[in-house]
Amino acid sequence: MDTIDISANGPLWEVTIDGWFQGTFDSLTEAYETAYRLSDERNNAEIVVHGDTPPA
């Protein structure tokens, strides 16, 4: 099963699937919405969030 990772990178959030870069987002909400859509496309792949919320 694929794993979708959302990782803090400074003030941005990066989404990857099994290490393959999918995009950079300004907010955790945008990143999670994308990860959720990708999870649905990949038979409910697990979504894992890494890192703390970046400062505003």
PDB file of C-alpha atoms in Angstrom:
ATOM      1  CA  MET A   1       0.000   0.000   0.000  1.00  0.00           C
ATOM      2  CA  ASP A   2       1.197   3.506  -0.804  1.00  0.00           C
ATOM      3  CA  THR A   3       1.955   6.012   1.955  1.00  0.00           C
ATOM      4  CA  ILE A   4       1.291   9.705   1.427  1.00  0.00           C
ATOM      5  CA  ASP A   5       3.502  11.959   3.547  1.00  0.00           C
ATOM      6  CA  ILE A   6       2.821  15.591   4.410  1.00  0.00           C
ATOM      7  CA  SER A   7       5.977  17.248   5.759  1.00  0.00           C
ATOM      8  CA  ALA A   8       6.683  20.718   7.112  1.00  0.00           C
ATOM      9  CA  ASN A   9       9.413  22.506   5.143  1.00  0.00           C
ATOM     10  CA  GLY A  10       9.879  25.912   6.737  1.00  0.00           C
ATOM     11  CA  PRO A  11       6.584  27.785   6.298  1.00  0.00           C
ATOM     12  CA  LEU A  12       5.426  25.387   3.547  1.00  0.00           C
ATOM     13  CA  TRP A  13       4.060  21.842   3.397  1.00  0.00           C
ATOM     14  CA  GLU A  14       5.273  19.187   0.928  1.00  0.00           C
ATOM     15  CA  VAL A  15       3.275  16.165  -0.194  1.00  0.00           C
ATOM     16  CA  THR A  16       5.023  12.992  -1.360  1.00  0.00           C
ATOM     17  CA  ILE A  17       3.859   9.473  -2.252  1.00  0.00           C
ATOM     18  CA  ASP A  18       6.417   6.822  -1.331  1.00  0.00           C
ATOM     19  CA  GLY A  19       9.153   9.453  -1.640  1.00  0.00           C
ATOM     20  CA  TRP A  20       7.931  10.894  -4.966  1.00  0.00           C
ATOM     21  CA  PHE A  21       7.313  14.651  -4.747  1.00  0.00           C
ATOM     22  CA  GLN A  22       3.708  15.693  -5.491  1.00  0.00           C
ATOM     23  CA  GLY A  23       3.654  19.395  -4.616  1.00  0.00           C
ATOM     24  CA  THR A  24       4.298  22.237  -2.152  1.00  0.00           C
ATOM     25  CA  PHE A  25       1.470  24.064  -0.390  1.00  0.00           C
ATOM     26  CA  ASP A  26       1.104  27.233   1.674  1.00  0.00           C
ATOM     27  CA  SER A  27      -1.105  25.616   4.314  1.00  0.00           C
ATOM     28  CA  LEU A  28      -1.594  22.270   5.966  1.00  0.00           C
ATOM     29  CA  THR A  29      -5.243  22.434   4.876  1.00  0.00           C
ATOM     30  CA  GLU A  30      -4.296  22.650   1.182  1.00  0.00           C
ATOM     31  CA  ALA A  31      -1.727  19.879   1.577  1.00  0.00           C
ATOM     32  CA  TYR A  32      -4.206  17.614   3.372  1.00  0.00           C
ATOM     33  CA  GLU A  33      -6.934  18.210   0.775  1.00  0.00           C
ATOM     34  CA  THR A  34      -4.502  17.159  -1.947  1.00  0.00           C
ATOM     35  CA  ALA A  35      -3.297  14.153   0.062  1.00  0.00           C
ATOM     36  CA  TYR A  36      -6.908  13.101   0.680  1.00  0.00           C
ATOM     37  CA  ARG A  37      -7.686  13.246  -3.051  1.00  0.00           C
ATOM     38  CA  LEU A  38      -4.514  11.276  -3.864  1.00  0.00           C
ATOM     39  CA  SER A  39      -5.389   8.732  -1.167  1.00  0.00           C
ATOM     40  CA  ASP A  40      -8.795   8.200  -2.726  1.00  0.00           C
ATOM     41  CA  GLU A  41      -7.171   7.672  -6.141  1.00  0.00           C
ATOM     42  CA  ARG A  42      -4.780   5.086  -4.627  1.00  0.00           C
ATOM     43  CA  ASN A  43      -7.284   2.860  -2.816  1.00  0.00           C
ATOM     44  CA  ASN A  44      -7.226   4.746   0.502  1.00  0.00           C
ATOM     45  CA  ALA A  45      -3.470   5.098   0.943  1.00  0.00           C
ATOM     46  CA  GLU A  46      -2.367   6.025   4.455  1.00  0.00           C
ATOM     47  CA  ILE A  47      -1.744   9.757   5.083  1.00  0.00           C
ATOM     48  CA  VAL A  48       1.014  10.636   7.571  1.00  0.00           C
ATOM     49  CA  VAL A  49       1.784  14.204   8.736  1.00  0.00           C
ATOM     50  CA  HIS A  50       5.363  15.016   9.850  1.00  0.00           C
ATOM     51  CA  GLY A  51       6.426  18.168  11.678  1.00  0.00           C
ATOM     52  CA  ASP A  52       4.825  20.935  13.655  1.00  0.00           C
ATOM     53  CA  THR A  53       2.606  23.653  12.270  1.00  0.00           C
ATOM     54  CA  PRO A  54       4.914  26.326  10.815  1.00  0.00           C
ATOM     55  CA  PRO A  55       4.767  29.796  12.404  1.00  0.00           C
ATOM     56  CA  ALA A  56       2.279  32.198  10.834  1.00  0.00           C
TER      57      ALA A  56
END
